[in-house]
Amino acid sequence: MIVADRKSLDEILAMVEGDKKILLVGCKGCVTVCNTGGLKEVEILASSMKIARKKAGKEIDIDTHVLERQCDREYVEQISETVNDYDAVISMACGVGPQFLSEAYKEQKFYPAVNTTFFGGATEHGVWEERCAGCGTCGIHNFGGLCPIARCAKSLLHGPCGGSSNGNCEINKDTECIWDSIVRKKMEQGQLEDLLGVKGAKSWKTARDGGPRRSIREELVQGNI
Amino acid sequence: MTELKSGSNLEKVLAAGHFAFTGECGPPKGANVEHLKEKLSHLKGNVDAVNMTDNQTAVVRMSSIAGSALMIEEGLEPNFQMVCRDRNRLAMMSDILGAYALGIRNMLCLSGDHQTFGNHPDAKNVHDIDSMQLIAMVKKMRDEGKFLNDEDIDVPPKMFIGAAANPFADPYEYRVYRLANKIEAGADFIQTQCIFNMEKFRDFMKKTVDMGLHEKCYILAGVTPMKNAGMANFMSKFVPGMDIPDSLIKRLKGVDKKDQAEEGIKFALEQVEEFKEMEGVAGVHMMAIEWEHMVPEIAKRANVLPRPVV
Ligand code: SF4
Ligand code: SF4
């Protein structure tokens, strides 16, 4: 899923400083799963903003709404009747949400309440880790099922570099050196030869480097399915 | 003598069977050419080639290509370092051509320290290709006369290709395979990370020799003389991939503060003596960090002077 972290209350308050009537929109997708922008978090942010504004002696009128998904026009349409009644709208979805909203409602101003960080999952309660960088050409089977593009600080295809120490990455001791894990796994499996030899330079054309990406499913476009 | 790949002085010294002695120099943090020349003056005549570092530890400095070109003007031979952190394949290939056009004949292919270590930690890093692929790319440019996309190069750059090896990084068991991989990719010579743990290095070289890697590539052992116990402590704690045995720190602490530099040099000289005899070691890469003026004395006491003229 897409993982995000909420921005600080101060930052959010500063974004909508001059606005009185505010709509806070959450999302039931990824940000609900990573406890950042679902129903619960929307209510928490709304009441925190009310308290802060009250303390500062400033008026605020906040409504909340949680959409099924903000990355889907069908659901985004559900707020069409009320969206322009507000001075500003804050989205608690990943970066996709406020963009779908901005595209649908050109008159309104939408602010992101979260910082979208990575594609990953929870490794323990309350901890999420990155797993994929969306490079567009998946090759993890070549690396023991572990992705060096997303998980090595230098995206090395031939690691580990000279900074790998005790299973940790050179950038800090809290970061796993994924190449250490790849090598150890391959050694245990007696498949070290898979890592030897020189892999050709990766094509980054399918990654962000090739420009904004688009996925077209012809059968769906033609309405056959 | 077999046909030379680049004709660099370093290649000729090694091919003739001499024990190589290379030095290192960081370009200035500015355009201070006089300062660079001053540092280089200490190395001249005392080493076979000098590594010109490429934004080492991710701190911005004068470009290694300009530093290398200035070095040639001063009558020394550069070993031009290139890291994968700051350039994509286009910039790399164009800089390799530029370097060759300026007379540079050796290059060292590196991944590069992560930018979080340096003075622009907010920078975006590149890592379009990694050091293994950089080695293979330089070899392809040299031997096939082709760019990475297979287009022909009009006058290919004939570089003597170097790579780094750190026997002290983890997982240790894999390090010799990684070295083999770099040689397979096209490395003609290797300069190792600074060695302090001799026991581990002896074992690493034994494995290297057992695999016959020393016959496919020249291996230069990295030596850094310690200036004092504080430096040893600092490197041990803060420089990733460094293995500094407590016994060395103890040895430095065991003498008066004013004598610690001499003790550091003595240890380095003992290392050089051992490397001269060690099977598979073809030379020493002396990294006297910001201590270039000591190199003449170190070289003299290490009995590696005069440097061979080939
Ligand atoms: S190889 Fe690419 S697509 Fe596969 S997990 Fe890594 S970044 Fe994601
Ligand atoms: S230490 Fe490991 S994860 Fe970190 S940059 Fe080096 S190879 Fe990659």
Short mmCIF file of C-alpha atoms in Angstrom, two decimals, chain A residues 35-214:
data_model
loop_
_atom_site.label_atom_id
_atom_site.label_comp_id
_atom_site.label_asym_id
_atom_site.label_seq_id
_atom_site.Cartn_x
_atom_site.Cartn_y
_atom_site.Cartn_z
CA ASN A 35 -3.63 5.05 10.37
CA THR A 36 -2.95 8.42 8.82
CA GLY A 37 -6.07 9.69 7.09
CA GLY A 38 -9.04 7.46 7.86
CA LEU A 39 -12.19 8.22 9.84
CA LYS A 40 -10.43 8.23 13.17
CA GLU A 41 -7.55 10.46 12.10
CA VAL A 42 -9.92 12.87 10.37
CA GLU A 43 -11.85 13.36 13.61
CA ILE A 44 -8.66 13.75 15.64
CA LEU A 45 -7.30 16.40 13.30
CA ALA A 46 -10.63 18.25 13.21
CA SER A 47 -10.84 18.48 16.99
CA SER A 48 -7.14 19.42 17.32
CA MET A 49 -7.65 22.24 14.84
CA LYS A 50 -10.74 23.45 16.68
CA ILE A 51 -8.90 23.49 20.01
CA ALA A 52 -5.89 25.27 18.53
CA ARG A 53 -8.00 27.90 16.82
CA LYS A 54 -10.05 28.45 19.94
CA LYS A 55 -6.89 28.93 21.97
CA ALA A 56 -5.67 31.47 19.47
CA GLY A 57 -9.02 33.22 19.65
CA LYS A 58 -9.76 32.53 16.00
CA GLU A 59 -12.97 31.31 14.48
CA ILE A 60 -13.24 27.95 12.73
CA ASP A 61 -16.02 25.86 11.33
CA ILE A 62 -14.89 22.37 10.33
CA ASP A 63 -16.89 19.66 8.65
CA THR A 64 -15.52 16.19 8.00
CA HIS A 65 -16.17 13.64 5.30
CA VAL A 66 -14.47 10.34 4.54
CA LEU A 67 -14.59 9.09 0.98
CA GLU A 68 -14.37 5.48 -0.04
CA ARG A 69 -11.32 6.40 -2.12
CA GLN A 70 -10.04 9.76 -3.24
CA CYS A 71 -8.21 8.24 -6.19
CA ASP A 72 -11.46 7.38 -7.92
CA ARG A 73 -13.59 9.96 -9.76
CA GLU A 74 -16.76 8.10 -8.94
CA TYR A 75 -16.23 8.66 -5.20
CA VAL A 76 -14.78 12.13 -5.58
CA GLU A 77 -18.10 13.17 -7.18
CA GLN A 78 -19.90 12.45 -3.93
CA ILE A 79 -18.90 15.81 -2.47
CA SER A 80 -19.86 17.83 -5.56
CA GLU A 81 -22.86 19.51 -3.96
CA THR A 82 -21.07 20.87 -0.91
CA VAL A 83 -17.42 21.24 -1.85
CA ASN A 84 -17.70 24.88 -2.92
CA ASP A 85 -19.41 25.93 0.31
CA TYR A 86 -16.02 25.95 2.05
CA ASP A 87 -13.16 28.44 2.16
CA ALA A 88 -10.70 25.58 1.88
CA VAL A 89 -10.59 21.80 1.75
CA ILE A 90 -7.91 19.70 3.44
CA SER A 91 -7.30 16.22 2.10
CA MET A 92 -5.94 13.50 4.33
CA ALA A 93 -5.40 11.06 1.46
CA CYS A 94 -2.05 10.32 -0.17
CA GLY A 95 -0.81 12.79 -2.78
CA VAL A 96 -3.17 11.30 -5.34
CA GLY A 97 -6.30 12.36 -3.42
CA PRO A 98 -5.90 16.14 -3.39
CA GLN A 99 -4.95 16.01 -7.07
CA PHE A 100 -8.08 14.11 -8.06
CA LEU A 101 -10.04 16.64 -6.01
CA SER A 102 -8.24 19.61 -7.59
CA GLU A 103 -8.91 18.22 -11.05
CA ALA A 104 -12.60 17.67 -10.31
CA TYR A 105 -13.28 20.99 -8.58
CA LYS A 106 -11.32 23.73 -10.25
CA GLU A 107 -12.82 26.54 -8.13
CA GLN A 108 -11.78 25.10 -4.81
CA LYS A 109 -8.41 25.08 -3.04
CA PHE A 110 -7.19 21.74 -1.68
CA TYR A 111 -4.39 21.32 0.85
CA PRO A 112 -2.47 18.13 1.61
CA ALA A 113 -2.52 17.20 5.29
CA VAL A 114 -0.15 14.27 4.86
CA ASN A 115 3.30 13.63 3.43
CA THR A 116 3.15 10.65 1.11
CA THR A 117 6.28 8.62 1.66
CA PHE A 118 6.49 5.17 0.07
CA PHE A 119 5.02 1.87 -1.08
CA GLY A 120 5.37 -0.55 1.77
CA GLY A 121 3.74 -2.39 4.59
CA ALA A 122 3.65 -2.77 8.35
CA THR A 123 6.48 -4.89 9.75
CA GLU A 124 5.19 -4.60 13.30
CA HIS A 125 2.40 -2.73 15.02
CA GLY A 126 2.97 0.93 14.30
CA VAL A 127 5.98 0.46 12.03
CA TRP A 128 5.85 0.67 8.23
CA GLU A 129 8.72 0.04 5.88
CA GLU A 130 9.42 0.74 2.24
CA ARG A 131 9.45 -2.20 -0.15
CA CYS A 132 9.00 -0.91 -3.69
CA ALA A 133 10.03 2.19 -5.63
CA GLY A 134 7.70 1.57 -8.55
CA CYS A 135 10.52 1.22 -11.07
CA GLY A 136 8.14 -0.30 -13.61
CA THR A 137 10.26 -3.37 -14.38
CA CYS A 138 10.19 -5.73 -11.44
CA GLY A 139 13.18 -8.03 -11.05
CA ILE A 140 13.14 -8.99 -7.39
CA HIS A 141 13.35 -12.69 -8.25
CA ASN A 142 16.97 -11.98 -9.22
CA PHE A 143 17.72 -10.80 -5.70
CA GLY A 144 16.24 -13.44 -3.48
CA GLY A 145 12.86 -11.70 -3.56
CA LEU A 146 14.25 -8.53 -1.96
CA CYS A 147 14.29 -5.23 -3.84
CA PRO A 148 17.64 -3.42 -3.97
CA ILE A 149 16.17 -0.56 -6.02
CA ALA A 150 13.88 0.53 -3.22
CA ARG A 151 15.78 -0.79 -0.24
CA CYS A 152 19.47 -0.12 -0.91
CA ALA A 153 20.33 3.53 -0.27
CA LYS A 154 22.27 3.55 -3.55
CA SER A 155 19.95 1.25 -5.53
CA LEU A 156 22.92 -0.98 -6.29
CA LEU A 157 22.40 -3.98 -8.54
CA HIS A 158 25.75 -5.39 -7.41
CA GLY A 159 26.07 -4.95 -3.69
CA PRO A 160 26.85 -4.71 -0.90
CA CYS A 161 28.98 -1.60 -1.05
CA GLY A 162 32.01 -1.03 1.15
CA GLY A 163 29.94 0.69 3.83
CA SER A 164 27.87 -2.34 4.81
CA SER A 165 28.52 -3.20 8.43
CA ASN A 166 26.91 -5.81 10.71
CA GLY A 167 23.84 -5.97 8.51
CA ASN A 168 23.36 -2.21 8.62
CA CYS A 169 23.52 0.32 5.86
CA GLU A 170 26.23 2.96 5.93
CA ILE A 171 23.66 5.75 6.13
CA ASN A 172 22.75 4.84 9.72
CA LYS A 173 22.62 1.96 12.15
CA ASP A 174 18.83 1.78 12.12
CA THR A 175 18.67 1.03 8.43
CA GLU A 176 19.03 -2.53 7.24
CA CYS A 177 21.59 -3.18 4.50
CA ILE A 178 19.34 -5.07 2.14
CA TRP A 179 22.36 -6.35 0.25
CA ASP A 180 23.59 -8.05 3.38
CA SER A 181 20.26 -9.89 3.52
CA ILE A 182 20.30 -10.70 -0.19
CA VAL A 183 23.81 -12.14 -0.02
CA ARG A 184 23.17 -14.14 3.13
CA LYS A 185 19.98 -15.60 1.73
CA LYS A 186 21.68 -16.61 -1.49
CA MET A 187 24.60 -18.13 0.43
CA GLU A 188 22.26 -20.14 2.64
CA GLN A 189 20.43 -21.40 -0.40
CA GLY A 190 23.71 -22.25 -2.13
CA GLN A 191 22.74 -19.97 -5.02
CA LEU A 192 25.53 -17.44 -4.83
CA GLU A 193 26.20 -17.78 -8.54
CA ASP A 194 22.92 -15.94 -9.17
CA LEU A 195 24.57 -12.79 -7.87
CA LEU A 196 27.83 -13.14 -9.75
CA GLY A 197 28.40 -11.79 -13.23
CA VAL A 198 27.64 -8.29 -14.38
CA LYS A 199 24.06 -7.25 -14.96
CA GLY A 200 23.50 -4.81 -17.80
CA ALA A 201 22.62 -1.23 -17.00
CA LYS A 202 19.00 -1.00 -15.93
CA SER A 203 16.53 0.78 -18.14
CA TRP A 204 14.89 3.53 -16.11
CA LYS A 205 12.51 4.29 -18.95
CA THR A 206 9.70 2.50 -17.14
CA ALA A 207 10.44 4.37 -13.91
CA ARG A 208 9.66 8.04 -13.21
CA ASP A 209 12.71 8.95 -15.29
CA GLY A 210 10.77 8.08 -18.45
CA GLY A 211 8.22 10.77 -17.64
CA PRO A 212 4.78 10.49 -16.01
CA ARG A 213 3.43 7.01 -16.48
CA ARG A 214 0.13 5.77 -17.70
#
